[in-house]
Short mmCIF file of C-alpha atoms and ligand atoms in Angstrom, two decimals:
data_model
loop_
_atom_site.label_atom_id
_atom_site.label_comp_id
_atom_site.label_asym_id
_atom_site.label_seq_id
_atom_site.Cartn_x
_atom_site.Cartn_y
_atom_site.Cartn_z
CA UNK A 1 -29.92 -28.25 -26.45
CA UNK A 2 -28.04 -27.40 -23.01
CA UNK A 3 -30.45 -25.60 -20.61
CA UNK A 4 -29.18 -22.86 -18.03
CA UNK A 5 -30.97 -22.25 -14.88
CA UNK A 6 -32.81 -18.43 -15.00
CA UNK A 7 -34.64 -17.41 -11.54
CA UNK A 8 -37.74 -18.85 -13.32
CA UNK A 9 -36.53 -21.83 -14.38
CA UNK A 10 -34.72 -23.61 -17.01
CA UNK A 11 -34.52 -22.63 -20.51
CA UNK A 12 -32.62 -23.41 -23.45
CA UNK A 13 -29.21 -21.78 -23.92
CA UNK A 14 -30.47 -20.63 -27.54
CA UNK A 15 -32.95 -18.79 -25.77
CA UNK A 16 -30.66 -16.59 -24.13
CA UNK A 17 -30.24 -14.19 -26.65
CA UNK A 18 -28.93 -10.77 -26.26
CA UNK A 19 -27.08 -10.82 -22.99
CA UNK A 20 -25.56 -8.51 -20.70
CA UNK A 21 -23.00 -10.93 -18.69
CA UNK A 22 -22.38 -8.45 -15.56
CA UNK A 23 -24.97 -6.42 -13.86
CA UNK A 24 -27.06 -6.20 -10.73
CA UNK A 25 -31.22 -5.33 -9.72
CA UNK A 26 -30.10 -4.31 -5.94
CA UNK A 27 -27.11 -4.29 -3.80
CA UNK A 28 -28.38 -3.67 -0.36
CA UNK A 29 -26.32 -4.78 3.34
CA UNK A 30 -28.39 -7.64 4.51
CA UNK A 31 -28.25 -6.72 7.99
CA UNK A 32 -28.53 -2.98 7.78
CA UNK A 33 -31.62 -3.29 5.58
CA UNK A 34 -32.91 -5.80 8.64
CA UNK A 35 -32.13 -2.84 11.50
CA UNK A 36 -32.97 -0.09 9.78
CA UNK A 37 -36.39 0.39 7.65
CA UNK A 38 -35.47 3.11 5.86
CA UNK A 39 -32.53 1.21 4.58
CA UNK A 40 -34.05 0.08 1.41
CA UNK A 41 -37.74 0.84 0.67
CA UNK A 42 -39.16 -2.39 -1.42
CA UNK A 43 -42.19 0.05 -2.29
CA UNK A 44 -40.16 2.26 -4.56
CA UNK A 45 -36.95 0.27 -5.44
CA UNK A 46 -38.89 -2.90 -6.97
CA UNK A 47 -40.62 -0.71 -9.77
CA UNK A 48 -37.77 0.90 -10.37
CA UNK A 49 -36.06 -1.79 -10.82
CA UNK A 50 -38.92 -3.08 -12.86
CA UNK A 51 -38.95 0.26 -14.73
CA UNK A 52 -35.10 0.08 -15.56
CA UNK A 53 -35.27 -3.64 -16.91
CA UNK A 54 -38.36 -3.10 -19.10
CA UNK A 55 -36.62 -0.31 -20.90
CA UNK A 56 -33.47 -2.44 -21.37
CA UNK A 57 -36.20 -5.04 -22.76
CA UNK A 58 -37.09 -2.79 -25.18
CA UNK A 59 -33.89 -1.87 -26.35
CA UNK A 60 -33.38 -5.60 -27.01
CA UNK A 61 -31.90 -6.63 -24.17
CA UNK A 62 -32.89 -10.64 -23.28
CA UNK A 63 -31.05 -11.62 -20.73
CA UNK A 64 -29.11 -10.66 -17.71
CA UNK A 65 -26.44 -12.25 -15.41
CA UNK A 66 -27.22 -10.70 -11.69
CA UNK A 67 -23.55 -10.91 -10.23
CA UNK A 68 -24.42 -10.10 -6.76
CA UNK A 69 -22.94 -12.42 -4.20
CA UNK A 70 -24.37 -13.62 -0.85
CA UNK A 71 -22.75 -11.07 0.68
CA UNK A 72 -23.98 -7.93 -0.68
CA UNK A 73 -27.45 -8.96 -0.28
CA UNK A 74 -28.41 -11.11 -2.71
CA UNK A 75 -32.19 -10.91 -2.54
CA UNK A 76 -33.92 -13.55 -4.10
CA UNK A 77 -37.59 -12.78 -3.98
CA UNK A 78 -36.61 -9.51 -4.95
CA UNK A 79 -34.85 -10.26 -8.23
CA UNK A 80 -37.66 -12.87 -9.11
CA UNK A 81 -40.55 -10.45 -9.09
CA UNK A 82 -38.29 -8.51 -10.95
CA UNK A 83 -37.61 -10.59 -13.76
CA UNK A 84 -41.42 -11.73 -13.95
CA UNK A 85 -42.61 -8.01 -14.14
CA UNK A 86 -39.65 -6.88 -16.91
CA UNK A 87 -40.25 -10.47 -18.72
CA UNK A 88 -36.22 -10.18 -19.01
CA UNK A 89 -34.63 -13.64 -18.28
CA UNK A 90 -32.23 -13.09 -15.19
CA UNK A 91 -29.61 -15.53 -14.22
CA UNK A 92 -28.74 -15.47 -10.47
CA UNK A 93 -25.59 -16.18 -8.79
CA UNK A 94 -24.07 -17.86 -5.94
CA UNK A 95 -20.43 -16.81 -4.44
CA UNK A 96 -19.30 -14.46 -1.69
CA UNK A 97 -17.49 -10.99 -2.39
CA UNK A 98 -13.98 -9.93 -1.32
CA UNK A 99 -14.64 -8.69 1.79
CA UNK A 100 -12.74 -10.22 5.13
CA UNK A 101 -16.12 -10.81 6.70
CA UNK A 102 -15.10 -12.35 10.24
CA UNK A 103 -17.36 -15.17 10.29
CA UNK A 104 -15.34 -16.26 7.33
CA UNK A 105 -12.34 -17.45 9.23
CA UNK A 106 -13.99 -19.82 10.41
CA UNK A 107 -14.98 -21.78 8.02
CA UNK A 108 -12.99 -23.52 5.10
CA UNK A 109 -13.55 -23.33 1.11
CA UNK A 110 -15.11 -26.78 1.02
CA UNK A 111 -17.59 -25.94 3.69
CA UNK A 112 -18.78 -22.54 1.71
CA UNK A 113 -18.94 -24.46 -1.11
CA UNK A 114 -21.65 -26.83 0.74
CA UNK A 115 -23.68 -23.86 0.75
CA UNK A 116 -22.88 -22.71 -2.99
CA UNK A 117 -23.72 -26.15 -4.67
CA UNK A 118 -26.71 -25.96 -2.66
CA UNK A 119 -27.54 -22.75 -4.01
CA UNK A 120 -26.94 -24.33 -7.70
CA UNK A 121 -28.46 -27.83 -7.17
CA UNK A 122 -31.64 -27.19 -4.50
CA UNK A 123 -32.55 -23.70 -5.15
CA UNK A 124 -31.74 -20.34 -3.17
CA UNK A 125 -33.52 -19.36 -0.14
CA UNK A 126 -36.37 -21.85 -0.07
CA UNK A 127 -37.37 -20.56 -4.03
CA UNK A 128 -37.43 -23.00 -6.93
CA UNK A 129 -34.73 -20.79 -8.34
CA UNK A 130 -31.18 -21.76 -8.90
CA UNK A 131 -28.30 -20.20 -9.21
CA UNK A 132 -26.60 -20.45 -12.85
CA UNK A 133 -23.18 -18.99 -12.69
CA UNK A 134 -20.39 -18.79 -9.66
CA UNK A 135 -18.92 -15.11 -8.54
CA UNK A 136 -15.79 -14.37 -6.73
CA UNK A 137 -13.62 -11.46 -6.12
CA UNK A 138 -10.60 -10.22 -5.38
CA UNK A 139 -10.62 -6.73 -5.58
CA UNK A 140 -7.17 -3.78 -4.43
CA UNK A 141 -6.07 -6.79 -2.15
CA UNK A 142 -5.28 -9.34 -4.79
CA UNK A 143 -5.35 -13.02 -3.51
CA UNK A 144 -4.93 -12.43 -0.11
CA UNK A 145 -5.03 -15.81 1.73
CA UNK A 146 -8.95 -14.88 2.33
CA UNK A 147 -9.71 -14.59 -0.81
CA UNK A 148 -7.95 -17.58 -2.23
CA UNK A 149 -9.76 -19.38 0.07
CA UNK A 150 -13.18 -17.79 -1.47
CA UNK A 151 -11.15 -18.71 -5.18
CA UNK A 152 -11.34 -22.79 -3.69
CA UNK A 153 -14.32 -22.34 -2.71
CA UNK A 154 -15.33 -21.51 -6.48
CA UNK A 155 -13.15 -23.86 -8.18
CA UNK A 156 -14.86 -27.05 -5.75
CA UNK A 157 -18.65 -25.72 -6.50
CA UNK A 158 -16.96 -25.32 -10.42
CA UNK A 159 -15.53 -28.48 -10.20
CA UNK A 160 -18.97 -30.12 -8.59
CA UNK A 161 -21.56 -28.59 -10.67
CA UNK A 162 -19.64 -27.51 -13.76
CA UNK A 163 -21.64 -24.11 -13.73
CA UNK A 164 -19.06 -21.25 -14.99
CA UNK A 165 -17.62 -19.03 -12.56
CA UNK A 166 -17.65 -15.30 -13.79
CA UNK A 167 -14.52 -13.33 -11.39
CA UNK A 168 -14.37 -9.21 -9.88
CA UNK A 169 -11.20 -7.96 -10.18
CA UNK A 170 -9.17 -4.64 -10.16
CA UNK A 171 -6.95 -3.63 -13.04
CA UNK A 172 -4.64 -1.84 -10.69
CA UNK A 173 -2.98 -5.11 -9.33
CA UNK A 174 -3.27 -7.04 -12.90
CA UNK A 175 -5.20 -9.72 -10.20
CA UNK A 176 -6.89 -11.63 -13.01
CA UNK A 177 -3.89 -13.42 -13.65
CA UNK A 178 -3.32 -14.04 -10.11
CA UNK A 179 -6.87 -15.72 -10.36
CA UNK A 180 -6.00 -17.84 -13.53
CA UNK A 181 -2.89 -19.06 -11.58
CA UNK A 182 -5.35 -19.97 -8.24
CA UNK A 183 -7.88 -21.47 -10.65
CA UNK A 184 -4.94 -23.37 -13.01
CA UNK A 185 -3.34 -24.50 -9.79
CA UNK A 186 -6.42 -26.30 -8.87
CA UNK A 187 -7.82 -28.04 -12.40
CA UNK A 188 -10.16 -25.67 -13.43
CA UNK A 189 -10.46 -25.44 -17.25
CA UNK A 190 -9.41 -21.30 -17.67
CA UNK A 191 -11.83 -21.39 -20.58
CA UNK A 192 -14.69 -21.90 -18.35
CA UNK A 193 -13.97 -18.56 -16.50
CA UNK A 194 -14.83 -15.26 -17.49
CA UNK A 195 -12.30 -12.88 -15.64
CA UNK A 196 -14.33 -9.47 -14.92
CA UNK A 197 -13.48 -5.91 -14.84
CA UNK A 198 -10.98 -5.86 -18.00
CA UNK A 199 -13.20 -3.29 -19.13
CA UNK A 200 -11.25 -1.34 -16.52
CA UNK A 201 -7.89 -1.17 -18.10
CA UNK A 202 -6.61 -0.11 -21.73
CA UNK A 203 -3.36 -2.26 -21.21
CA UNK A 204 -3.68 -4.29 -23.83
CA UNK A 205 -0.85 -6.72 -22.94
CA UNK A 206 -2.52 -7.10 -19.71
CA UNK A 207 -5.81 -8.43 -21.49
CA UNK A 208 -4.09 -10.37 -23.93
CA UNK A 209 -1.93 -11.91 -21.24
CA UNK A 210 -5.19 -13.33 -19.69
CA UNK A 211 -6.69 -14.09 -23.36
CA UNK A 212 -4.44 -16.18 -23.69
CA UNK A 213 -4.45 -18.43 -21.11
CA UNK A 214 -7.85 -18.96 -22.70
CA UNK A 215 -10.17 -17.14 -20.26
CA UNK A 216 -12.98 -14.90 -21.37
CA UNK A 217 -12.63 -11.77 -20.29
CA UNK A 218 -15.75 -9.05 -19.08
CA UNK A 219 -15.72 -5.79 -21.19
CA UNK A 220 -17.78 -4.78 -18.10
CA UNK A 221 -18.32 -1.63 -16.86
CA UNK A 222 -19.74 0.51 -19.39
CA UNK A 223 -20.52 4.14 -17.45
CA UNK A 224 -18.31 3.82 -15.12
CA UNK A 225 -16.05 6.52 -16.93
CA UNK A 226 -14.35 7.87 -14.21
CA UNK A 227 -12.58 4.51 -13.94
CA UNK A 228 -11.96 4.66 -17.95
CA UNK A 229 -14.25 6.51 -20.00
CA UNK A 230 -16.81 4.80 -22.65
CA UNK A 231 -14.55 6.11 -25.87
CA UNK A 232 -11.65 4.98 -24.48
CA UNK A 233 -13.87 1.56 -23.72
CA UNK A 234 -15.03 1.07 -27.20
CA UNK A 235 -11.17 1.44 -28.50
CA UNK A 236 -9.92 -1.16 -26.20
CA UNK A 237 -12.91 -3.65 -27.55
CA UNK A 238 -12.29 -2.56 -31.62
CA UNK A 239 -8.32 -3.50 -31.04
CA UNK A 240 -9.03 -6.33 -29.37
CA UNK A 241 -11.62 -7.79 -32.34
CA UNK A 242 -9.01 -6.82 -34.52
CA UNK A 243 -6.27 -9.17 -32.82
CA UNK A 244 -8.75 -11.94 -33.02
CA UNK A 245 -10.47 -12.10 -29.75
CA UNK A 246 -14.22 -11.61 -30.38
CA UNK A 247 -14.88 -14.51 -29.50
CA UNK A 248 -13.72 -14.99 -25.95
CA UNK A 249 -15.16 -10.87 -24.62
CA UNK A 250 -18.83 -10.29 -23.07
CA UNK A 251 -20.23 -6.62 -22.46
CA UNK A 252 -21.78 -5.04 -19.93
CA UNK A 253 -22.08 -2.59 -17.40
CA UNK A 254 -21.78 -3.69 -13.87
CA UNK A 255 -24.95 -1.23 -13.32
CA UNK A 256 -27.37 -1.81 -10.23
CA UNK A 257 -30.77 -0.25 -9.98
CA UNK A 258 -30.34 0.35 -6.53
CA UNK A 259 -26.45 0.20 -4.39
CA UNK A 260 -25.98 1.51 -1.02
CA UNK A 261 -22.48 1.58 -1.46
CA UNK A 262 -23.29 5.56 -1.60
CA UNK A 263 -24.88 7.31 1.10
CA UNK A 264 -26.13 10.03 -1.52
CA UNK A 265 -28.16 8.02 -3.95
CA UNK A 266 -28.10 11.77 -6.48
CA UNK A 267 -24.58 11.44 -6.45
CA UNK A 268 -24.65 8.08 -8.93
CA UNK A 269 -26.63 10.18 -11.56
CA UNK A 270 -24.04 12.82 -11.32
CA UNK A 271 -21.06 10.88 -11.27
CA UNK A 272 -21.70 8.40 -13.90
CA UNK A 273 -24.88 9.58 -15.73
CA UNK A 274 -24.80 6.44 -18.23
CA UNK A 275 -24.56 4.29 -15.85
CA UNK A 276 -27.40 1.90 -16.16
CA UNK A 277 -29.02 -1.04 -18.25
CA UNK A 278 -29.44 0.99 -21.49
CA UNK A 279 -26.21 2.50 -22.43
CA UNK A 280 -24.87 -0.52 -24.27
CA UNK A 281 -27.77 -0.79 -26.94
CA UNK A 282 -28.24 3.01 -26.65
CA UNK A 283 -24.24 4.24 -27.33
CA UNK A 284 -21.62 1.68 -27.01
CA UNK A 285 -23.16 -0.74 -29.95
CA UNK A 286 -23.31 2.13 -32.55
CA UNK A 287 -20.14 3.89 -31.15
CA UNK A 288 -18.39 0.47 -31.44
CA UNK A 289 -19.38 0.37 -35.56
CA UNK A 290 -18.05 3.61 -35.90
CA UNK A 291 -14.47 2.09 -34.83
CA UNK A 292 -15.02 -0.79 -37.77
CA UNK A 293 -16.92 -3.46 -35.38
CA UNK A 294 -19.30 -5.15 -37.03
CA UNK A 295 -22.68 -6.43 -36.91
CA UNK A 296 -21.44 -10.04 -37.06
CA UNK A 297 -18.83 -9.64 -34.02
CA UNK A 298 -21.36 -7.18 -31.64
CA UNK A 299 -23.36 -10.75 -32.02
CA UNK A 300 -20.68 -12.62 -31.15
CA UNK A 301 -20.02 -10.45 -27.91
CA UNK A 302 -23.50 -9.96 -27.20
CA UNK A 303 -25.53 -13.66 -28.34
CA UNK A 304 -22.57 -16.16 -29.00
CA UNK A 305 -20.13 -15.53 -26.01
CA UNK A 306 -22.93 -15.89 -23.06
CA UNK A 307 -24.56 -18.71 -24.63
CA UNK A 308 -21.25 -20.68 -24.99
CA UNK A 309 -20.14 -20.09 -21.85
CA UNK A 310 -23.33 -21.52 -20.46
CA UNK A 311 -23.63 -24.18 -22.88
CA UNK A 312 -20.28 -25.98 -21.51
CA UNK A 313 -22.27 -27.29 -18.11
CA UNK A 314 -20.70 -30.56 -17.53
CA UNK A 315 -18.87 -31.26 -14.13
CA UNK A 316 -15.58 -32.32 -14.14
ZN1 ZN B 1 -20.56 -6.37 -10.12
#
């Protein structure tokens, strides 16, 4: 039986279970939080967190993929006490976000990937724990020529470790097949890549475009309705089941217990109320069987899918 690296340690991909394939514990600015000590208070945000995932446990939940990158604060110890306290498996990752950082020009893809397989092979920040999947964005610019560069960098640590890289997009610019044509370009197996935020869109010639080039593609952020609201979601998922593709979609939400990205912390609970681990087991599941899903393909999206893509470790 394959094994897949969780922040605790290996375990078998059978063992996975009920998976939610995009989400995040905390996204905090590294060197903010180290300024400022009111940036992020551990005290209450670690419970929380703890809180959030132990309810998501009990809804079923088994397993999550933390998708946050180096660079939006990736806290290790953090999501480790985190998944010891909620007893849900969590699979870190390694992999910078879109952002032209200005350090970043200075160094080349193979060079960040140094640091990535290290992340994946060694462990992250002096833990035991290694990172099991890859992340990389894109985001309103598309592939600019910093963010192809972050693309290499995936496709070498891909190509190195054979861990599967899971992408961020934005529906706007159609940039996941932008991404397939980076990733094609240099030999990486499109089936080993889950292109992310195709939640995002109800074009469904866009998503079948990427289908089939044999990606998977992340039904991922449930909640986030102002972006495309969860009825509208479901729809997109039922059609797309009925064409055939159940078995190359994962769900989830994209949800963090704790972002900074908004100065008014109140204002996430307004905006998007269902925004968090829950939502999925609590709504989407049953409103998904009410458009003719069935039991049979929610396991395929929510079991099958994850554990496949992690089962295909092998380097290249
Ligand atoms: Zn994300």
């Amino acid at each position: 039986m394959p094994k897949i690296e969780t922040v605790l340690g290996p375990i078998d991909v059978s063992e996975i279970g009920f998976c939610l394939m995009h989400e995040h514990i905390v996204v905090s600015n590294w060197s903010m939080r180290q300024n400022f000590d009111d940036w992020f208070n551990p005290d209450t945000e670690i419970p929380k967190a703890i809180d959030e995932l132990s309810q998501a446990k009990a809804l079923g939940v088994d397993t999550i993929v933390d998708l946050t990158p180096i660079n939006l604060g990736r806290d290790i110890d953090i999501i480790r006490r985190v998944a010891e306290e909620s007893c849900v498996n969590v699979i870190a990752a390694t992999g910078f976000y879109w952002n032209e950082e200005p350090w970043m020009a200075g160094w080349s893809a193979e060079q960040l990937a140094e640091y990535m397989i290290r992340d994946i092979e060694i462990g992250i920040h002096g833990t035991s724990s290694k990172a099991g999947i890859i992340k990389c964005a894109t985001d309103h610019p598309g592939v600019t020529d910093s963010n192809r560069k972050l693309l290499e960098a995936a496709a070498i640590t891909h190509k190195h470790t054979g861990i599967p890289i899971s992408t961020h997009t934005c529906v706007g610019n159609r940039s996941g097949l932008a991404q397939q044509d980076v990733f094609e370009e240099l030999g990486v197996d499109l089936a080993r890549v889950v292109i992310g935020h195709c939640g995002d869109s109800d074009d469904i010639e866009y998503l079948q475009a990427i289908l089939a080039r044999g990606s998977y593609i992340g039904m991922d952020r449930f909640g986030l309705d102002s972006l495309l609201p969860t009825d509208k979601r479901v729809q997109v998922i039922a059609e797309l089941c009925q064409h055939g593709h159940t078995g190359k979609m994962v769900v989830s939400h994209d949800a963090c217990s704790h972002i900074d990205f908004f100065a008014d912390q109140g204002m996430i609970e307004q905006f998007a109320p269902n925004w968090n681990f829950r939502h999925i087991p609590t709504d989407v599941l049953p409103a998904l069987k009410k458009e003719g899903v069935s039991q049979n393909q929610i396991d395929q999206m929510m079991r099958a899918n994850p554990a496949a893509i992690f089962a295909q470790k092998k380097p290249y």
